[in-house]
mmCIF file with all atom_site columns, C-alpha atoms in Angstrom:
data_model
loop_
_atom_site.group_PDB
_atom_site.id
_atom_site.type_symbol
_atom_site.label_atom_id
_atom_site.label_alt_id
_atom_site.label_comp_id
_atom_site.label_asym_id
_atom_site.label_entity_id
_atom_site.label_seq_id
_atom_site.pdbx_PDB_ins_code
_atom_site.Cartn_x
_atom_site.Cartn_y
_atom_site.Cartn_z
_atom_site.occupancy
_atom_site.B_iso_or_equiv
_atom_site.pdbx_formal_charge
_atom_site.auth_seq_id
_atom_site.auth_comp_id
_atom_site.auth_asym_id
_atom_site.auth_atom_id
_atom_site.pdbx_PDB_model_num
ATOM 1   C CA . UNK A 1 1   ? -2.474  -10.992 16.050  1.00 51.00 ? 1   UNK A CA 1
ATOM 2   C CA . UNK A 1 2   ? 0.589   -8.989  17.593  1.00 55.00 ? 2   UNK A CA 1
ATOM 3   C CA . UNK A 1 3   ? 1.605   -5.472  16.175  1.00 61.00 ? 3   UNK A CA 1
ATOM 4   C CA . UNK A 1 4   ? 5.210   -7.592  15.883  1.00 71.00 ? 4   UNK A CA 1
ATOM 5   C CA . UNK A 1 5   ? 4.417   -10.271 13.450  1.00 86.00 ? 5   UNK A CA 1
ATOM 6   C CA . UNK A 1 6   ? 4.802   -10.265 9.232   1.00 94.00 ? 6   UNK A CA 1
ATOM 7   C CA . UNK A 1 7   ? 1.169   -10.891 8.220   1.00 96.00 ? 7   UNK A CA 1
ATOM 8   C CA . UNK A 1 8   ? 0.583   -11.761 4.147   1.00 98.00 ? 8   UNK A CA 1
ATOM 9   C CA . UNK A 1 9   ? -3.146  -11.073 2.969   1.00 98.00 ? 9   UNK A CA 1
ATOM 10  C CA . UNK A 1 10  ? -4.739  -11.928 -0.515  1.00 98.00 ? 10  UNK A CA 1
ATOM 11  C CA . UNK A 1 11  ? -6.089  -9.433  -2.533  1.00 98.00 ? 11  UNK A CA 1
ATOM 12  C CA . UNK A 1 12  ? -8.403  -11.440 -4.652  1.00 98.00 ? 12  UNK A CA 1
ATOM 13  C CA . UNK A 1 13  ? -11.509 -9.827  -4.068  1.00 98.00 ? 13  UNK A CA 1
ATOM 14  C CA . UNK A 1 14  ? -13.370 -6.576  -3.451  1.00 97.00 ? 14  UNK A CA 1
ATOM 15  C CA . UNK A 1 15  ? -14.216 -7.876  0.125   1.00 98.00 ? 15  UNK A CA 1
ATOM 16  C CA . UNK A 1 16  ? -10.159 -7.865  0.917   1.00 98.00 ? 16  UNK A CA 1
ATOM 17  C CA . UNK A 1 17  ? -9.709  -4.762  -0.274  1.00 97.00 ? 17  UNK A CA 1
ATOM 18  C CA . UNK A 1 18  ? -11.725 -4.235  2.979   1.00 97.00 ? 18  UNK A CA 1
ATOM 19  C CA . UNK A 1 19  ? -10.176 -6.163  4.785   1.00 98.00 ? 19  UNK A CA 1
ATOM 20  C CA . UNK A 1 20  ? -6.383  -4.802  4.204   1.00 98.00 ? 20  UNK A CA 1
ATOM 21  C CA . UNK A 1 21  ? -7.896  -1.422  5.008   1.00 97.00 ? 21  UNK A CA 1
ATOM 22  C CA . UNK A 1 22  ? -9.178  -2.890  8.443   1.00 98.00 ? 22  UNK A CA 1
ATOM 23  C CA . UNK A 1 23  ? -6.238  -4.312  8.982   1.00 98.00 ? 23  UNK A CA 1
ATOM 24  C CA . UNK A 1 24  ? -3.645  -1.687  8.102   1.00 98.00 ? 24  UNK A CA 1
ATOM 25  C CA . UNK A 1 25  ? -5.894  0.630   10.669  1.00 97.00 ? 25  UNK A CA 1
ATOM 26  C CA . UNK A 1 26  ? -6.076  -1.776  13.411  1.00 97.00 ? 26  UNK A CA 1
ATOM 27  C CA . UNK A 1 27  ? -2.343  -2.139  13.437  1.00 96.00 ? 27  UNK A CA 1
ATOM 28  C CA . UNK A 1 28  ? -1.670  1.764   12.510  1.00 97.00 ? 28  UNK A CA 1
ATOM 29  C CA . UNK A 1 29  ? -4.111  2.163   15.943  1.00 96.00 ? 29  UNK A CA 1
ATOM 30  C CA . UNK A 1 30  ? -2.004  -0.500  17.919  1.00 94.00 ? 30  UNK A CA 1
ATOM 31  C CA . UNK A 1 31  ? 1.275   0.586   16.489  1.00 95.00 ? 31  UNK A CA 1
ATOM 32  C CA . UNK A 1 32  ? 0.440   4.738   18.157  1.00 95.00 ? 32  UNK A CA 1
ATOM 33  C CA . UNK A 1 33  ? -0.669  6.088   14.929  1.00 97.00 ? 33  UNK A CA 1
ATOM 34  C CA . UNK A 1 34  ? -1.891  10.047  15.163  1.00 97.00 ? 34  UNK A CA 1
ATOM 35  C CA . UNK A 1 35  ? -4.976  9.723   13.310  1.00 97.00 ? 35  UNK A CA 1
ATOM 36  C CA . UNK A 1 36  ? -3.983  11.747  10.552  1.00 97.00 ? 36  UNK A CA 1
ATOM 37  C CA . UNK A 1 37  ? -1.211  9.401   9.771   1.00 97.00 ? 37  UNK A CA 1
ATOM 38  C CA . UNK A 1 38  ? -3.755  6.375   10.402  1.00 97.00 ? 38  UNK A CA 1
ATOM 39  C CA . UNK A 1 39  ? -5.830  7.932   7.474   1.00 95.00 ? 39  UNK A CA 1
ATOM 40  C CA . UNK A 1 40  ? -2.762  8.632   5.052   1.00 95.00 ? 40  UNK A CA 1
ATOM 41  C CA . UNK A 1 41  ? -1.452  5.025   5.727   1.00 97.00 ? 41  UNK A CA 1
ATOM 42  C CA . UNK A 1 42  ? -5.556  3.565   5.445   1.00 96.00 ? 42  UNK A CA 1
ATOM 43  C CA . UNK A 1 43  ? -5.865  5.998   2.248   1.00 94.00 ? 43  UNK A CA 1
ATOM 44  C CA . UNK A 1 44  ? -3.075  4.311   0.546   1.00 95.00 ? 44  UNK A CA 1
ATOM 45  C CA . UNK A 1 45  ? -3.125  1.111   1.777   1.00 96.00 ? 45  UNK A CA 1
ATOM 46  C CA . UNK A 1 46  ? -6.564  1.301   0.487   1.00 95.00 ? 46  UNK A CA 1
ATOM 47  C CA . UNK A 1 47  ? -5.759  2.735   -3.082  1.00 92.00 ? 47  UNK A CA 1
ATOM 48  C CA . UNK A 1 48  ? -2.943  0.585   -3.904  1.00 95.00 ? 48  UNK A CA 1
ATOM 49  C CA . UNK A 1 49  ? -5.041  -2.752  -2.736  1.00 96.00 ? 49  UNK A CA 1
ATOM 50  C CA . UNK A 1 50  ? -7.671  -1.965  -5.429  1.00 93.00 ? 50  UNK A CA 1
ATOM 51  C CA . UNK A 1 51  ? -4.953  -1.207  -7.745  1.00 92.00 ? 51  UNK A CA 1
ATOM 52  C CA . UNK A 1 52  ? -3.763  -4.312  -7.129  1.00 95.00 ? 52  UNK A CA 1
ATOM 53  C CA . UNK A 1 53  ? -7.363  -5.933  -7.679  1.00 95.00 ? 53  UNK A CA 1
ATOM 54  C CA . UNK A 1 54  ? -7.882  -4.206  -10.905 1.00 91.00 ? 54  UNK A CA 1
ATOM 55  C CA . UNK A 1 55  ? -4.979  -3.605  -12.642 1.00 91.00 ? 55  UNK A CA 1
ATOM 56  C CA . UNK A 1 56  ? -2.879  -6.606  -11.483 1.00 94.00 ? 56  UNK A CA 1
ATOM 57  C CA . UNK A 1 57  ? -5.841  -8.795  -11.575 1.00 95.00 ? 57  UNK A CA 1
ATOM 58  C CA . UNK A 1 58  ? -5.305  -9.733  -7.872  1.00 97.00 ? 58  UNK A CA 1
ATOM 59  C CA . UNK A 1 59  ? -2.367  -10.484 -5.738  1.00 98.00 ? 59  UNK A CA 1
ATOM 60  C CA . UNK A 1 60  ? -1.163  -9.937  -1.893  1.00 98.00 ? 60  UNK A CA 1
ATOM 61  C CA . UNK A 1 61  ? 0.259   -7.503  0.752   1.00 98.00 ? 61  UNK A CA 1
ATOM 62  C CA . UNK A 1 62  ? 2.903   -8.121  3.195   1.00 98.00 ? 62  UNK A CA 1
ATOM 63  C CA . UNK A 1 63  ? 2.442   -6.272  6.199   1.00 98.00 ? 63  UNK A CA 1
ATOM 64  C CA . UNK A 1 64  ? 5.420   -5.462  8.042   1.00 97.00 ? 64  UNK A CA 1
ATOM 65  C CA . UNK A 1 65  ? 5.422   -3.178  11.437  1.00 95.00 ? 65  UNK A CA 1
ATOM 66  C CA . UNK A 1 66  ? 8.766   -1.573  11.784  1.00 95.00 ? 66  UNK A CA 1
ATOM 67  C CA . UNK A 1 67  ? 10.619  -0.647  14.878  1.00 91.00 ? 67  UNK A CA 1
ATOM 68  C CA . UNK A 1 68  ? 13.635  1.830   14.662  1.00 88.00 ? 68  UNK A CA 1
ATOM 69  C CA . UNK A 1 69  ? 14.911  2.636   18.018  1.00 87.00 ? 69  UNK A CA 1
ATOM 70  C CA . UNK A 1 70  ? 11.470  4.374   19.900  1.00 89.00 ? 70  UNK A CA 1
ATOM 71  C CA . UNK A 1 71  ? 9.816   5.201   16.564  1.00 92.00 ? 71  UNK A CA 1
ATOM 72  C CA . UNK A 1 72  ? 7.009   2.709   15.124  1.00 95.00 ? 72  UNK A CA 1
ATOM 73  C CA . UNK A 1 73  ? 5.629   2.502   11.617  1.00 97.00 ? 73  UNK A CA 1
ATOM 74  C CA . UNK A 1 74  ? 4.533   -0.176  9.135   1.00 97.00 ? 74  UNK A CA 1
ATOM 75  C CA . UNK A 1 75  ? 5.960   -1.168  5.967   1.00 98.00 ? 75  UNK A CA 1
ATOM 76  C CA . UNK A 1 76  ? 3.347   -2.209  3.181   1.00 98.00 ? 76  UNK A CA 1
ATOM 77  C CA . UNK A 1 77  ? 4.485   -4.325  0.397   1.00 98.00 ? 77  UNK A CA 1
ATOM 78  C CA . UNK A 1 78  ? 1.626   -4.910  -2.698  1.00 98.00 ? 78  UNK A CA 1
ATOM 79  C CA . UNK A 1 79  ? 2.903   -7.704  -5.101  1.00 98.00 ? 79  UNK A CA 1
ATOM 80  C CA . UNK A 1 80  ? 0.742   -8.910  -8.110  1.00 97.00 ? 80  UNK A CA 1
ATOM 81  C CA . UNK A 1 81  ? 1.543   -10.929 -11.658 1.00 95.00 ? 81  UNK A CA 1
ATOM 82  C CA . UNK A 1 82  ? -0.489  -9.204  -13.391 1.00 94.00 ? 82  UNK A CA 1
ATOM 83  C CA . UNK A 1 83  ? 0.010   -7.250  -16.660 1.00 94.00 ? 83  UNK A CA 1
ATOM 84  C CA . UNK A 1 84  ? 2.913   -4.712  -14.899 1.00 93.00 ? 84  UNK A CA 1
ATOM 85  C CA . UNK A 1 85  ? 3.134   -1.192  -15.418 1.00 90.00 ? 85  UNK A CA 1
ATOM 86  C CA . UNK A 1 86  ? 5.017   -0.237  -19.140 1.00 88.00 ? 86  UNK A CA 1
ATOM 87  C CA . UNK A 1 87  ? 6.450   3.326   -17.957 1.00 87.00 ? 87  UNK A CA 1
ATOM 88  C CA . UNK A 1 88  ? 6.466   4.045   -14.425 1.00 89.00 ? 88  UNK A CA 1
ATOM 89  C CA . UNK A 1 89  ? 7.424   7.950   -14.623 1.00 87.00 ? 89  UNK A CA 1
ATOM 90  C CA . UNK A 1 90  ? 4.030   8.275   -16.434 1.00 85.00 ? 90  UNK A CA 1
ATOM 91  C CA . UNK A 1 91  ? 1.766   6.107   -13.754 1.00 84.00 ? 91  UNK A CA 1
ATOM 92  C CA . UNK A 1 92  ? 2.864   8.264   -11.579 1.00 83.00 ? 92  UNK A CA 1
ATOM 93  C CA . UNK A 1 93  ? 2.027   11.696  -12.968 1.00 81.00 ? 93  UNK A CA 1
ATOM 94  C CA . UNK A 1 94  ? -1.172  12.964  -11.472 1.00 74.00 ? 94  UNK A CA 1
ATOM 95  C CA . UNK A 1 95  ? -4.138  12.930  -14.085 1.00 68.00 ? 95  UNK A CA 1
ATOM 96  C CA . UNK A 1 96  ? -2.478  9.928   -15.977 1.00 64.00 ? 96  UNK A CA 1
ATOM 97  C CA . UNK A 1 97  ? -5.237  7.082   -15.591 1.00 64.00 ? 97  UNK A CA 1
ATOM 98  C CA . UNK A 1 98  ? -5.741  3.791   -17.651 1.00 62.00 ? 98  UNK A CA 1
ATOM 99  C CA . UNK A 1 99  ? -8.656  2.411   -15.586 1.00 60.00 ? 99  UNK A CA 1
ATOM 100 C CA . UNK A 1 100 ? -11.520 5.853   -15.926 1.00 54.00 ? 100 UNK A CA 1
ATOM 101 C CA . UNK A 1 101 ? -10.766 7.066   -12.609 1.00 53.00 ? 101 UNK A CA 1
ATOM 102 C CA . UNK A 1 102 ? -9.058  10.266  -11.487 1.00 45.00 ? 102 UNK A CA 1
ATOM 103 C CA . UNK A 1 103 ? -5.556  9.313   -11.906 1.00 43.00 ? 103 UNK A CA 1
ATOM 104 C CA . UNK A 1 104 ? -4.284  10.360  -8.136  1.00 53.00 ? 104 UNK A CA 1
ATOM 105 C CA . UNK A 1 105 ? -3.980  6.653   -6.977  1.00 76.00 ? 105 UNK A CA 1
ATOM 106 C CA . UNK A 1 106 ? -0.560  5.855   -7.631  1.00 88.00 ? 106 UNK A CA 1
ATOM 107 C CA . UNK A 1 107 ? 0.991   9.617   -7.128  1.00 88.00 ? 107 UNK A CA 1
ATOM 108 C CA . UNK A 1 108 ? -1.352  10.116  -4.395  1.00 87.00 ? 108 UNK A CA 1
ATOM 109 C CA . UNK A 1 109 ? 0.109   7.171   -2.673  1.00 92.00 ? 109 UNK A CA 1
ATOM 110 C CA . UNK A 1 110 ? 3.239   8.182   -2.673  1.00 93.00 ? 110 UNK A CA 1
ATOM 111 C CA . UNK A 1 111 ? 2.551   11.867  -1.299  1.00 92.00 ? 111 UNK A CA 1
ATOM 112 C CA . UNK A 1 112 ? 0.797   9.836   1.354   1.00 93.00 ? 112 UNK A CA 1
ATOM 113 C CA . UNK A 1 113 ? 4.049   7.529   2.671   1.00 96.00 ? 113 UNK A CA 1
ATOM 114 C CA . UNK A 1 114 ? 7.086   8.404   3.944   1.00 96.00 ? 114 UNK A CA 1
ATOM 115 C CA . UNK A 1 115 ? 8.865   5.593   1.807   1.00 97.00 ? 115 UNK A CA 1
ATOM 116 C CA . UNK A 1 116 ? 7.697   4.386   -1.744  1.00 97.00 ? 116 UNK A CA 1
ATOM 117 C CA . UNK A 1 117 ? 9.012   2.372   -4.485  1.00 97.00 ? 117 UNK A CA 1
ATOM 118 C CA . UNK A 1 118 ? 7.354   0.530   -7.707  1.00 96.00 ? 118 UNK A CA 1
ATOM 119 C CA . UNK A 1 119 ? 9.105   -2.187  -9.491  1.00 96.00 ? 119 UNK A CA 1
ATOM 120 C CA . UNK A 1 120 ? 7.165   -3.331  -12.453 1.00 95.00 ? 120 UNK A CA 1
ATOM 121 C CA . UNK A 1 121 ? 7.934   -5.238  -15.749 1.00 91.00 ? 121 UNK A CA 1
ATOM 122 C CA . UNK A 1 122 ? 5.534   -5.411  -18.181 1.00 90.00 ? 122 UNK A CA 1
ATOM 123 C CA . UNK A 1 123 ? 4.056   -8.954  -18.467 1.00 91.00 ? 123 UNK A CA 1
ATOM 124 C CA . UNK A 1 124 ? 5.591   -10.266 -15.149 1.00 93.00 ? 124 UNK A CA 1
ATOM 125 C CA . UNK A 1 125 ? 3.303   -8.059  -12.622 1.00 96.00 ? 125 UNK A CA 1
ATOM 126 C CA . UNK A 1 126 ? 4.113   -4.999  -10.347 1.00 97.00 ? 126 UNK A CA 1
ATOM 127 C CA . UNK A 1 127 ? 5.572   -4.737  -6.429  1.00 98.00 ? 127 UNK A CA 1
ATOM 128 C CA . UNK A 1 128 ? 4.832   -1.204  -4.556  1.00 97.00 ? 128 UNK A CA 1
ATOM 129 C CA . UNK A 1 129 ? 6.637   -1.025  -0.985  1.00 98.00 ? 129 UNK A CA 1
ATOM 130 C CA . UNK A 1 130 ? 5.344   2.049   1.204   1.00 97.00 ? 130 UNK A CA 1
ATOM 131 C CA . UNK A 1 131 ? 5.962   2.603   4.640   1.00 97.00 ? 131 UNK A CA 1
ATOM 132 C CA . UNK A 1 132 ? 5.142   5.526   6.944   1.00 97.00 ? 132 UNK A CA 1
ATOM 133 C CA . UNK A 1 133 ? 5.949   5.981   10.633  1.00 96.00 ? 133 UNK A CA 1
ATOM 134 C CA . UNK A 1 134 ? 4.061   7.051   13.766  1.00 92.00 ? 134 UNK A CA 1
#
């Protein structure tokens, strides 16, 4: 598929987790990614798809590349309906974890993007947009 088209994945499963973070680096690589901004974008993409998994008990990414004049990037957009995300602020303070791990995913994320938002509201599921250009 183009580097130009919208493309919507599930995230149902451990095996797309894999397959977002295939995907997100084929079109980073298509798109004229450096690779160390193919491995911040793949990082994240990669962290935020098994947060989706696990914490939002499965959902989807939109993939959107972006085009601003000459410059090329790719917007990321996580959506799940799972149990959402009761204080924000604290999610995203580094050593804050509720699933055992490190608690870097969500902070990490966003030191990783040039763009980053979380909407969340507890009961009703959580959206995280990155994006990061070329």
């Amino acid at each position: 598929m183009p580097a130009t088209a919208t493309e919507s994945l599930p995230i149902a499963s451990a095996d797309d987790v894999v397959v977002v973070r295939q995907r997100v680096r084929e079109l980073a690589i298509m798109l004229g990614f450096r690779l160390v901004d193919q491995t911040k974008l793949v990082t994240a993409a990669s962290e935020l798809a098994r947060n989706t998994l696990q914490h939002g008990h499965g959902g989807g990414v939109q993939i959107v590349p972006l085009l601003n004049g000459s410059k090329k990037g790719l917007r990321l957009v996580f959506e799940d309906h799972g149990p959402g995300i009761p204080d924000i602020a604290l999610a995203l303070t580094d050593g804050y974890t509720t699933g055992g791990g490190l608690g870097l995913g969500l902070g990490g994320s966003k030191r990783l993007c040039n763009e980053f938002s979380v909407e969340s509201e507890p009961g009703r599921g959580t959206r995280v947009m990155i994006a990061r250009w070329a």
